[in-house]
mmCIF file of C-alpha atoms and ligand atoms in Angstrom:
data_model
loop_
_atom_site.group_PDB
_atom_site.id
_atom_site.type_symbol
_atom_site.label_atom_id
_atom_site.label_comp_id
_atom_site.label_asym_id
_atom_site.label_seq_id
_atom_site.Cartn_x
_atom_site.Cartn_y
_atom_site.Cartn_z
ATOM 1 C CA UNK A 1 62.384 -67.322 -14.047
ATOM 2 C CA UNK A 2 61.524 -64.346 -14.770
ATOM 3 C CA UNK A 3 58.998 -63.617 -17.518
ATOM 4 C CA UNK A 4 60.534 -61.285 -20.393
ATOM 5 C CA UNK A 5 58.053 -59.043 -20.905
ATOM 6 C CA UNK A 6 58.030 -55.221 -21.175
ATOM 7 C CA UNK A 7 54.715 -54.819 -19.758
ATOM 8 C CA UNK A 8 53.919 -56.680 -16.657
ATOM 9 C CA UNK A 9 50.743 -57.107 -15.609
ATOM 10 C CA UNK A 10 49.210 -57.025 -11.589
ATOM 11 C CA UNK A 11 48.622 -60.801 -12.052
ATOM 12 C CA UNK A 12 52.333 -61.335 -13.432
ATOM 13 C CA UNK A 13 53.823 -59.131 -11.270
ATOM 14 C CA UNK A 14 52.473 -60.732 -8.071
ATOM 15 C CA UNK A 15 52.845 -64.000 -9.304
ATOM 16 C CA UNK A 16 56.212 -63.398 -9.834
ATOM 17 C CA UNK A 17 56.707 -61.396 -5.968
ATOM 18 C CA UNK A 18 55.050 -64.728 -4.847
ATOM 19 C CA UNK A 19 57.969 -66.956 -6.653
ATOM 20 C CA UNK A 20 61.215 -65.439 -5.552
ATOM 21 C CA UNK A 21 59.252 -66.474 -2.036
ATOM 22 C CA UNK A 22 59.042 -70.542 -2.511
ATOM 23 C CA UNK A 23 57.550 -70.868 1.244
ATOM 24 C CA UNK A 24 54.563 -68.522 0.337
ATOM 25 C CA UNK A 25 51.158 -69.372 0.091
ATOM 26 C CA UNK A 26 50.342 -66.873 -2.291
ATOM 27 C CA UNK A 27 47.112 -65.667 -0.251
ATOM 28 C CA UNK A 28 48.770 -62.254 -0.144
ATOM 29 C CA UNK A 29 49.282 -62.218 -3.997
ATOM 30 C CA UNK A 30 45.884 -63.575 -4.555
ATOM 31 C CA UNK A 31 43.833 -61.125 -2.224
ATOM 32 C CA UNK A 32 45.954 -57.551 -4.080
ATOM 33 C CA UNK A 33 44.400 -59.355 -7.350
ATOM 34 C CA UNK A 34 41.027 -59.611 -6.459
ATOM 35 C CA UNK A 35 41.117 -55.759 -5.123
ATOM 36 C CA UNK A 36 42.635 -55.179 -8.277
ATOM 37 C CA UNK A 37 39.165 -56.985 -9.845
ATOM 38 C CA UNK A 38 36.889 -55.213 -7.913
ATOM 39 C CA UNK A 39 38.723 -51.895 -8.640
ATOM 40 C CA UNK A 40 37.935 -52.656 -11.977
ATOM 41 C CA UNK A 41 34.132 -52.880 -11.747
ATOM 42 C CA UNK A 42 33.949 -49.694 -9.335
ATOM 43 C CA UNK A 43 36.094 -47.985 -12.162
ATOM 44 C CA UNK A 44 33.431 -48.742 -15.088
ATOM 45 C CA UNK A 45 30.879 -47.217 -12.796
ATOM 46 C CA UNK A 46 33.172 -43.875 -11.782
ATOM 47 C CA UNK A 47 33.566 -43.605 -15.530
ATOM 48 C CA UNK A 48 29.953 -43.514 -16.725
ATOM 49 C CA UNK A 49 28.704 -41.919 -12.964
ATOM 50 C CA UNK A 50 26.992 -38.555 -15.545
ATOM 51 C CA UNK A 51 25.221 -41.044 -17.931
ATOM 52 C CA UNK A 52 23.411 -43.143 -15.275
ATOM 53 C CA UNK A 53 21.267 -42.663 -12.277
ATOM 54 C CA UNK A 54 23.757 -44.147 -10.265
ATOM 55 C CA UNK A 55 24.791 -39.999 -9.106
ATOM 56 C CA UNK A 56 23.024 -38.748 -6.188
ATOM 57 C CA UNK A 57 22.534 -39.271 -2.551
ATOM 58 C CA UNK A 58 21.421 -42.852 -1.886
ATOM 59 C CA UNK A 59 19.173 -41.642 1.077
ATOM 60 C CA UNK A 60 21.121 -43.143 3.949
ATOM 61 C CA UNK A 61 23.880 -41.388 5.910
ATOM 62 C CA UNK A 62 27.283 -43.373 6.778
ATOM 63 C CA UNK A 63 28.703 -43.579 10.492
ATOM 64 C CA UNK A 64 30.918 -40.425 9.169
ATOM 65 C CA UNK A 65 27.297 -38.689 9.387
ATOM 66 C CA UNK A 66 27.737 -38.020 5.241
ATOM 67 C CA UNK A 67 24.999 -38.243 3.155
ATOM 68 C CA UNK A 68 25.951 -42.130 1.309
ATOM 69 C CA UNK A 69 25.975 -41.983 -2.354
ATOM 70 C CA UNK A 70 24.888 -44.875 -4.359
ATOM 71 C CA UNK A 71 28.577 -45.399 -6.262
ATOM 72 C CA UNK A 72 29.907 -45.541 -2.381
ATOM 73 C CA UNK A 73 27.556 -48.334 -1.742
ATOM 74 C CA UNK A 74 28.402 -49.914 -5.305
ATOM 75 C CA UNK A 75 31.978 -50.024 -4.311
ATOM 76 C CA UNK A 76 31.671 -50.870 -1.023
ATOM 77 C CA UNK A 77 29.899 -53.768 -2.143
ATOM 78 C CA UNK A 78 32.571 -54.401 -4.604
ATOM 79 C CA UNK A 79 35.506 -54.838 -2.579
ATOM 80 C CA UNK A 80 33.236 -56.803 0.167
ATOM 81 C CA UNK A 81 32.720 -59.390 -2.616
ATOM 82 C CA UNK A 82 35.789 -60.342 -4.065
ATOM 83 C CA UNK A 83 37.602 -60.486 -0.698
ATOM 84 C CA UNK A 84 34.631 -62.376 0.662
ATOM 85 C CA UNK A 85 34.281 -64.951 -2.166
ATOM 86 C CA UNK A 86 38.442 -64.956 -2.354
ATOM 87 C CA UNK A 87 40.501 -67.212 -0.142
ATOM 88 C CA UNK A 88 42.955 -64.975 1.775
ATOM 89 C CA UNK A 89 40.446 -62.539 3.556
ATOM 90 C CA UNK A 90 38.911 -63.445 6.948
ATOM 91 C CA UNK A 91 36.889 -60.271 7.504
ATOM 92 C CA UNK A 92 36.538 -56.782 6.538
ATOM 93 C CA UNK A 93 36.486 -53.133 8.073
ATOM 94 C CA UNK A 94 34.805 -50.472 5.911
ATOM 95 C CA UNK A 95 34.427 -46.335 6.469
ATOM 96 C CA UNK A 96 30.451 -47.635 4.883
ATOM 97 C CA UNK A 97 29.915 -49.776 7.751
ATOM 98 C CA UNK A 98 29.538 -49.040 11.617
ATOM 99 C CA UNK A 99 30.916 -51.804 13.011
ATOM 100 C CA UNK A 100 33.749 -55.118 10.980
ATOM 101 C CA UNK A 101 32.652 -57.571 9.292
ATOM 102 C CA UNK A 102 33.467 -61.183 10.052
ATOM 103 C CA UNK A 103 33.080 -63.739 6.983
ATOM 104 C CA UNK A 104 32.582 -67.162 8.830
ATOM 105 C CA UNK A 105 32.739 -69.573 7.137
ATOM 106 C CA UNK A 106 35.591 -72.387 6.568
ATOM 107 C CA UNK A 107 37.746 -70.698 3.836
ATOM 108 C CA UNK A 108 37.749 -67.210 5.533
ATOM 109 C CA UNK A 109 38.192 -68.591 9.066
ATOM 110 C CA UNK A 110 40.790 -70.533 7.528
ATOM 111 C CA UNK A 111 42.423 -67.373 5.762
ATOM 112 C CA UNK A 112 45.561 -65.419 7.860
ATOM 113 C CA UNK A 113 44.811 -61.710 6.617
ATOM 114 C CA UNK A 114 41.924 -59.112 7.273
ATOM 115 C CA UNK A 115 41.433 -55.408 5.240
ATOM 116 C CA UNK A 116 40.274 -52.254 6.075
ATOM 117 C CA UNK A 117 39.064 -49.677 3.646
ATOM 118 C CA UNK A 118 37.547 -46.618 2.272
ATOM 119 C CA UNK A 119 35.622 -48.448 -0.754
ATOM 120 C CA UNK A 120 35.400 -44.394 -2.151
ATOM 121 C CA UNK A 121 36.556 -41.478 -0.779
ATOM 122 C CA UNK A 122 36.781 -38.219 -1.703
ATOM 123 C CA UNK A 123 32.914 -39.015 -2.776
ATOM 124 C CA UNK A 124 31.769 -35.504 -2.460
ATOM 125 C CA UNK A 125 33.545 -35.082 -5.926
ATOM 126 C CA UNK A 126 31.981 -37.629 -7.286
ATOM 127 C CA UNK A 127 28.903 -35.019 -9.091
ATOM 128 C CA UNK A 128 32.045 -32.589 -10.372
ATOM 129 C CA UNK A 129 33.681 -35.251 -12.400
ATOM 130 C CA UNK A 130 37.120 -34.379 -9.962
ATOM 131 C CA UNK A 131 39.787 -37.421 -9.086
ATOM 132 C CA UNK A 132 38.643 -39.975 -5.976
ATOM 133 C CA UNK A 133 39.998 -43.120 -4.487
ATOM 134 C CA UNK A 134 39.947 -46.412 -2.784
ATOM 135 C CA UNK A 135 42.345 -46.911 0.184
ATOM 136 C CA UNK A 136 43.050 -49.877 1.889
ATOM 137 C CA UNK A 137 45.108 -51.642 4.282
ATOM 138 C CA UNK A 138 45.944 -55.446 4.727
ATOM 139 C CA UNK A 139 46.800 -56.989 7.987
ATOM 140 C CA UNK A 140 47.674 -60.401 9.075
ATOM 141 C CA UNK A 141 45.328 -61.514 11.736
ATOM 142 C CA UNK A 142 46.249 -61.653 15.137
ATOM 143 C CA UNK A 143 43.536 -64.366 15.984
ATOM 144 C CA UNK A 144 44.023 -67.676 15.758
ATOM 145 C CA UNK A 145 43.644 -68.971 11.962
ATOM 146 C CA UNK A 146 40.733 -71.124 11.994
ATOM 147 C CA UNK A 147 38.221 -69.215 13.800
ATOM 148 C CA UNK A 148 36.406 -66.219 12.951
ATOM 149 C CA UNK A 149 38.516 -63.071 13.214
ATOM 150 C CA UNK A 150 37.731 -60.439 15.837
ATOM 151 C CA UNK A 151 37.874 -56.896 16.483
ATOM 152 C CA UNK A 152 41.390 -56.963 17.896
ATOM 153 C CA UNK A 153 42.662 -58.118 14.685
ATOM 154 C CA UNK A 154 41.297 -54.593 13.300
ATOM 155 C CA UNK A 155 42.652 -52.520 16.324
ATOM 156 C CA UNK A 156 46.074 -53.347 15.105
ATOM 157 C CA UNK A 157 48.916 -50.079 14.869
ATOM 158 C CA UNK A 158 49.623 -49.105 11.142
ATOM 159 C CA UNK A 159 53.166 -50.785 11.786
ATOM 160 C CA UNK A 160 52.089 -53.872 11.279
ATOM 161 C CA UNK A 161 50.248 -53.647 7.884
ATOM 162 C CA UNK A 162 51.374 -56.435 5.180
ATOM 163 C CA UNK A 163 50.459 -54.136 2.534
ATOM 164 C CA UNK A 164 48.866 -51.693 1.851
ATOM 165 C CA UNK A 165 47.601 -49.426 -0.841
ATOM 166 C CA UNK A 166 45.407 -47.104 -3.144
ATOM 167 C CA UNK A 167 42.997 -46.938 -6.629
ATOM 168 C CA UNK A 168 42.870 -43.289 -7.871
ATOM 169 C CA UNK A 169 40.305 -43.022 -10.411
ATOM 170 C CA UNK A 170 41.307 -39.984 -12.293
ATOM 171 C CA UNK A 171 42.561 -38.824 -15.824
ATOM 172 C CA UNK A 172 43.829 -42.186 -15.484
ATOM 173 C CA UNK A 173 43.215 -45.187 -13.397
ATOM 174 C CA UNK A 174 46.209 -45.991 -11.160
ATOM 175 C CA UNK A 175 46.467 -49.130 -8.880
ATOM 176 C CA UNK A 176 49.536 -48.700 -6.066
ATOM 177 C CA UNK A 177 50.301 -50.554 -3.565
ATOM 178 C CA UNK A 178 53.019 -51.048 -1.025
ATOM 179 C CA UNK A 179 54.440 -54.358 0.860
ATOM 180 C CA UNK A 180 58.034 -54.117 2.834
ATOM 181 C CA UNK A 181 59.715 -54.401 -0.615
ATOM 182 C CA UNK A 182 58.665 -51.498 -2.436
ATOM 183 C CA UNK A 183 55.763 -49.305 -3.480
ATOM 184 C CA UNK A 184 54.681 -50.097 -7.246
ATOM 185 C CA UNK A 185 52.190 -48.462 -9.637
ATOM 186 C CA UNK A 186 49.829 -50.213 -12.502
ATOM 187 C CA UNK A 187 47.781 -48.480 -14.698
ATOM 188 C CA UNK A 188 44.937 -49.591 -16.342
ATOM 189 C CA UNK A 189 45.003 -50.662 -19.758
ATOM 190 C CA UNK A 190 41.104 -50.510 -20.922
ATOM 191 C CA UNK A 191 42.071 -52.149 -24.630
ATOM 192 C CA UNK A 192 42.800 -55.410 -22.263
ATOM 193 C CA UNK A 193 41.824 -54.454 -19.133
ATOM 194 C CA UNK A 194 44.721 -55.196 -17.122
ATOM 195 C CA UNK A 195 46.462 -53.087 -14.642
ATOM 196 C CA UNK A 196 50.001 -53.291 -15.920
ATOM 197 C CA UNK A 197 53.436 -52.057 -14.107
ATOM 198 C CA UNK A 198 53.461 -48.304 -15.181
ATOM 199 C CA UNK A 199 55.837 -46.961 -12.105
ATOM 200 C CA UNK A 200 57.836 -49.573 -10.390
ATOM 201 C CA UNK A 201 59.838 -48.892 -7.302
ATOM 202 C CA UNK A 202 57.920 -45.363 -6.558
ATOM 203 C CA UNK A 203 60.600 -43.672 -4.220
ATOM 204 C CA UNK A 204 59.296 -39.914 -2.759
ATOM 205 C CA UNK A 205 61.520 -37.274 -3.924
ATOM 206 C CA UNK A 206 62.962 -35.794 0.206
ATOM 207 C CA UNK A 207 61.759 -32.270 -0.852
ATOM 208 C CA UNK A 208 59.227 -30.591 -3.053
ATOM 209 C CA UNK A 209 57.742 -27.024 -3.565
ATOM 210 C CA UNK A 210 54.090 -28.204 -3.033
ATOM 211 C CA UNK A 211 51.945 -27.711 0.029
ATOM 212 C CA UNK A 212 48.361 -29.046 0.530
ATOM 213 C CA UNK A 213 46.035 -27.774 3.192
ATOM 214 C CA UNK A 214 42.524 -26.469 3.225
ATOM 215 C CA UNK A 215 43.259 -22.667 3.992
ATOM 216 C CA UNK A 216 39.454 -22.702 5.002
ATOM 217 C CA UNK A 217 40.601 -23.986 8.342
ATOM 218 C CA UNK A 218 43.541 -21.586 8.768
ATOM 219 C CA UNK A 219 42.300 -19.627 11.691
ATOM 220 C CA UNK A 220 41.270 -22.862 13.804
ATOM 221 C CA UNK A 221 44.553 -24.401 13.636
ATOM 222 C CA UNK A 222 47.151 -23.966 16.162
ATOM 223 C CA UNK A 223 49.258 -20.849 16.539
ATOM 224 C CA UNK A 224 52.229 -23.033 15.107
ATOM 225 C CA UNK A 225 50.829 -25.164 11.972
ATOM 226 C CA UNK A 226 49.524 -21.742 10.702
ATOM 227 C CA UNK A 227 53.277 -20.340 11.807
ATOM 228 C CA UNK A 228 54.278 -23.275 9.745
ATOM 229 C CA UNK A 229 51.462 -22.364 6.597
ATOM 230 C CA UNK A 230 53.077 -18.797 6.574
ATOM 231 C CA UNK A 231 56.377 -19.934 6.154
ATOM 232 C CA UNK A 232 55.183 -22.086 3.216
ATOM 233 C CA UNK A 233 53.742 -18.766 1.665
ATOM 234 C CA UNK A 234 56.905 -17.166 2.024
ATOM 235 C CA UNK A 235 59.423 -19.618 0.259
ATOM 236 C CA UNK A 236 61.220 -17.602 -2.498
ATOM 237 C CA UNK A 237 64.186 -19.591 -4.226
ATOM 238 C CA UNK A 238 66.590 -18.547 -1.055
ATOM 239 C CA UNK A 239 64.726 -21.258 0.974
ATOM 240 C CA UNK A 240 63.947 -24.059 -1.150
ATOM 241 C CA UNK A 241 60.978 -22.442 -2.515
ATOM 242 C CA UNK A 242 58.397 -20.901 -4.070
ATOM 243 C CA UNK A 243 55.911 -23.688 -2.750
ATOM 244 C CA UNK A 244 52.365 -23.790 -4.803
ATOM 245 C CA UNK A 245 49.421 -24.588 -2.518
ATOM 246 C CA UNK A 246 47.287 -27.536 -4.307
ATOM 247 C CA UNK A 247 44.931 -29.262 -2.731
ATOM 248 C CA UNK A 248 41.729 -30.634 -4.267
ATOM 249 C CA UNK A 249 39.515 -31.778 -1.508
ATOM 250 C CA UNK A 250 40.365 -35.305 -2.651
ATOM 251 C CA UNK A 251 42.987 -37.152 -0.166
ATOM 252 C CA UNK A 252 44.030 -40.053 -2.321
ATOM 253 C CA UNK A 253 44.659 -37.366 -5.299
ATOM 254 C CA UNK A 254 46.519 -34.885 -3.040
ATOM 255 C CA UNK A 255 49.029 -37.306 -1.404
ATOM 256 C CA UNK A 256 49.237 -39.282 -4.591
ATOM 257 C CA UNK A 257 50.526 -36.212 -6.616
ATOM 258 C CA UNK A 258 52.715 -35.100 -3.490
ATOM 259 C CA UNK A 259 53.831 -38.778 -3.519
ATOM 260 C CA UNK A 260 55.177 -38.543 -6.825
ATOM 261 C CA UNK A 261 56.488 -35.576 -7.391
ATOM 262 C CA UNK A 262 57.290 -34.258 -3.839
ATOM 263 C CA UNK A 263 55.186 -32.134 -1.549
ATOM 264 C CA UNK A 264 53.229 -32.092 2.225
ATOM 265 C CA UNK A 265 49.949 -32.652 2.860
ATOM 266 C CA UNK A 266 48.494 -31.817 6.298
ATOM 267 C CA UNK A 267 45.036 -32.093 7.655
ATOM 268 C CA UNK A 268 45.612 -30.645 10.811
ATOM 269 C CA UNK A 269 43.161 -30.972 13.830
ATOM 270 C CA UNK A 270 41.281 -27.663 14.472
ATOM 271 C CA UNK A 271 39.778 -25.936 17.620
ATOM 272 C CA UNK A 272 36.671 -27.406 17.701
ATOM 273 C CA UNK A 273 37.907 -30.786 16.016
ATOM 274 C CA UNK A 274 41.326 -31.401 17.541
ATOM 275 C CA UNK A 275 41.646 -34.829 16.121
ATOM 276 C CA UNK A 276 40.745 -33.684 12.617
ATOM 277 C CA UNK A 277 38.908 -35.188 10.108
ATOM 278 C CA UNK A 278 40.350 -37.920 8.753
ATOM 279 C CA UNK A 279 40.102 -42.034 9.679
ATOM 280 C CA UNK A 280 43.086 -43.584 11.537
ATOM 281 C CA UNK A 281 42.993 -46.990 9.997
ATOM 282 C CA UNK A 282 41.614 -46.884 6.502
ATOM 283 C CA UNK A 283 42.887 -43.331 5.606
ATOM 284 C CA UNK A 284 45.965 -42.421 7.695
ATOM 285 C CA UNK A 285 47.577 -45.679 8.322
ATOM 286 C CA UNK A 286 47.381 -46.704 4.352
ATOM 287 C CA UNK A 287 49.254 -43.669 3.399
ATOM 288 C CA UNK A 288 51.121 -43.364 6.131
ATOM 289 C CA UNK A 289 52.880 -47.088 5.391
ATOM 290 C CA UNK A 290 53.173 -46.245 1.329
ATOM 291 C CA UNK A 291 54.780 -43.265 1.816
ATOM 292 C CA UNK A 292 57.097 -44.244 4.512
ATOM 293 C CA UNK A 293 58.412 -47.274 2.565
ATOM 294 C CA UNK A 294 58.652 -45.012 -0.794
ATOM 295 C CA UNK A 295 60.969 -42.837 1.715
ATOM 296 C CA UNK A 296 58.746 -39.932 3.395
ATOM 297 C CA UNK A 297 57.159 -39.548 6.690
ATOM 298 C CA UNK A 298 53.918 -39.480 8.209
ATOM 299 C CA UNK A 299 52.823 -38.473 11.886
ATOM 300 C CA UNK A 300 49.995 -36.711 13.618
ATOM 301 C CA UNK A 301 52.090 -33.812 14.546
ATOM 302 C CA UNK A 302 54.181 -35.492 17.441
ATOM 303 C CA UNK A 303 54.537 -39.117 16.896
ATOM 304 C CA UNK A 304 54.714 -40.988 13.726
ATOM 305 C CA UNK A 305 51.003 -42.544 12.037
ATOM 306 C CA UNK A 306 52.254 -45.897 12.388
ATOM 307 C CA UNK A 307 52.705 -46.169 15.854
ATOM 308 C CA UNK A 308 48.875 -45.095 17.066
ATOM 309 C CA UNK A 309 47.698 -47.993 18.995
ATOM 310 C CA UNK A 310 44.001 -47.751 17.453
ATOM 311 C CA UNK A 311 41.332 -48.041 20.147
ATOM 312 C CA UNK A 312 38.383 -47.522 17.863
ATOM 313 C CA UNK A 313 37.437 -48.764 13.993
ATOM 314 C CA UNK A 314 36.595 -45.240 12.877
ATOM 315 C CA UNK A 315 39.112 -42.927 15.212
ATOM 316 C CA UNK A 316 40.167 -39.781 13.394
ATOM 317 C CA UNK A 317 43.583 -38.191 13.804
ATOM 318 C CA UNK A 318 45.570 -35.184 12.352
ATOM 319 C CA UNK A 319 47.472 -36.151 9.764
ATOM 320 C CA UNK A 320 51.010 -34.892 7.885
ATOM 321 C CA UNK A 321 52.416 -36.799 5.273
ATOM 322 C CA UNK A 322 54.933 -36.342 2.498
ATOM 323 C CA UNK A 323 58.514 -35.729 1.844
ATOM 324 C CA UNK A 324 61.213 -36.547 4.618
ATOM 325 C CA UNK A 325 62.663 -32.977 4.580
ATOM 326 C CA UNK A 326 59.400 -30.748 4.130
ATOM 327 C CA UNK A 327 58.282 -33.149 7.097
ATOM 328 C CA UNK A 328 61.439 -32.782 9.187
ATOM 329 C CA UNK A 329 61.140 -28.976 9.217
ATOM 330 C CA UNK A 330 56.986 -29.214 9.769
ATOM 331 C CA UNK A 331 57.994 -31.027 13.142
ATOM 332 C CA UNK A 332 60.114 -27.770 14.288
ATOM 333 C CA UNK A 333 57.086 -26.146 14.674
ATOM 334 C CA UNK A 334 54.615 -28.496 15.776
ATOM 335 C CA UNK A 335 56.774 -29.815 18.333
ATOM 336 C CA UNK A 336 56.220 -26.511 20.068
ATOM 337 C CA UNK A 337 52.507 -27.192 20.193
HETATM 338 P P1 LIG B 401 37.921 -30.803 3.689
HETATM 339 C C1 LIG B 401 37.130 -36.279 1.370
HETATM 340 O O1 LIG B 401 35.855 -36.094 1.999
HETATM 341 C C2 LIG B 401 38.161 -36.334 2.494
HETATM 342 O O2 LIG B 401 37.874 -37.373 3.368
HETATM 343 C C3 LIG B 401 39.552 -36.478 1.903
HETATM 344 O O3 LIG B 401 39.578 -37.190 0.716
HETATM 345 C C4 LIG B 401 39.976 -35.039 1.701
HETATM 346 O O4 LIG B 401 41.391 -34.854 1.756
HETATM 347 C C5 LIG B 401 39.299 -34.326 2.869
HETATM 348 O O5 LIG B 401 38.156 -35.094 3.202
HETATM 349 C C6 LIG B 401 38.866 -32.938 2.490
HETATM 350 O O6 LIG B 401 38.272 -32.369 3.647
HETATM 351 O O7 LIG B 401 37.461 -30.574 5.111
HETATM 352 O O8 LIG B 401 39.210 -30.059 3.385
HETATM 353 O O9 LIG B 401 36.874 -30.585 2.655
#
């Protein structure tokens, strides 16, 4: 049955995923809820971060070697909780913590998924009031169900993610997440606080006229991603252009808007960092699932993201993602490289 209402809400909409699927256990369904409940609690505190002392650096540096700030810790602490104290989660990996986290005890031994995540990137915005995000990514444990996971189960390639997904907390705050079936969007209601279905069945439009990159970095990339950045520049309306360059320093923004209305986002690797910036499994392989099952691509500049066999929790790689065809003609020039 499916309930008549015009609004759906995360809870309903799960529930209902969960139903057309008699032989599932609903773990799945029940562990996207409580990051949906823990999203809500960081939210609150991204919403008030200028009225409270809860701004600035919270003295420690993270294994990225970036000064922590307190709302980081909050929300790393946030998502820890609910998928510890929940019943589908057996253990955690977290860009806040140097090493995964195994839960132990009955419940979580006894629970078939684990999650990585960024609890909040983009932080660095955090003081200027600009867009940031959670990312995660849900696997099912490759362990045997009924002890404590292990670090294999987090070394996993991005292909075999059950779900995954994002929280941008911007002029609204958005809740998407993709399984096999589809990428949906929920956006918080704050007169019931609910996430409720807001863009079901996101699909990524093939082409766009948007390019993100930070043009700081232009003269340490390869010969042919700045060939590539040039040829963005010069798109007039003979050759699918003009392109507009946006990028805000603030991943989960960036690929979200190329994500939705079209576009390519690279963060290429650079001379002195030639596996870039950004994390492998709770960065890269999120996004790189979503936006492959919305229809767009994502690879490091020769092989799709999804394929990396990780060897390391906190592995960096360059990373291109967005629409099929403004990806398609990226990889004539970095397959030269
Ligand atoms: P740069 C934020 O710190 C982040 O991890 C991503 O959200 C963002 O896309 C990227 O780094 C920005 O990095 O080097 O361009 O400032």
């Amino acid at each position: 049955m499916t309930i008549n209402r015009k609004i759906l809400t995360l809870d309903e909409f799960t529930i209902q995923q969960m139903r057309q699927f008699p032989s599932a256990t609903g773990e799945l369904s029940s562990l996207l809820r409580d990051i949906g409940l823990a999203a809500k609690r960081v939210n609150v505190e991204v919403n008030k971060a200028g009225l409270v002392d809860i701004l600035g650096d919270a003295g420690t540096v993270n294994i990225q070697g970036e000064d922590v700030k307190k709302l980081d810790i909050y929300a790393n602490n946030q998502f820890m909780g609910v998928l510890q104290h929940g019943i589908s989660c057996a253990g955690i990996g977290s860009e806040e913590l140097d090493d995964f986290v195994v839960f132990d005890d009955e419940i979580s031994n006894n629970s078939k998924y684990v999650v990585q995540f960024d609890p909040l990137d983009g932080s660095g915005n955090i003081d200027v009031n600009i867009s940031i995000g959670t990312i995660f990514s849900v696997y099912r444990r490759i362990s045997e169900v009924g002890q404590p996971c292990v670090k294999e189960d987090f070394l996993q390639p991005g292909s075999r993610q059950v779900a995954a997904g994002y929280i941008i907390y911007g002029s609204s705050t958005m809740y998407v997440y993709a399984t096999k079936r589809g990428v949906n969007g929920f956006t918080l209601d704050p007169a019931i606080g609910e996430f409720c279905l807001s863009h079901p069945d996101i699909k990524c439009p093939p082409s766009g006229k948007v390019y993100s990159v930070n043009h700081g970095n232009f003269f340490q990339y390869t010969i042919n991603t700045r060939e590539y950045i040039n040829v963005c520049q010069k798109k007039d309306k003979t050759n699918g252009g003009p392109y507009t360059q946006r990028y805000i320093g603030s991943m989960v923004a960036d690929v979200h808007r190329n994500l939705m209305k079209g576009g390519i986002f690279l963060y290429p690797g650079t001379l002195d960092k030639p596996n870039g910036k950004l994390r492998l499994l709770y960065e890269c392989n999120p996004f790189a699932f979503i936006v492959e099952i919305a229809g767009g691509r994502a690879t490091d500049g020769k092989r799709r993201i999804l394929e990396i066999e990780p060897t390391e929790l906190h592995q960096r790689t360059p990373f291109f993602v967005g629409s099929k065809d403004m990806m398609d003609e990226l990889d004539t020039y970095l397959q030269k490289d």
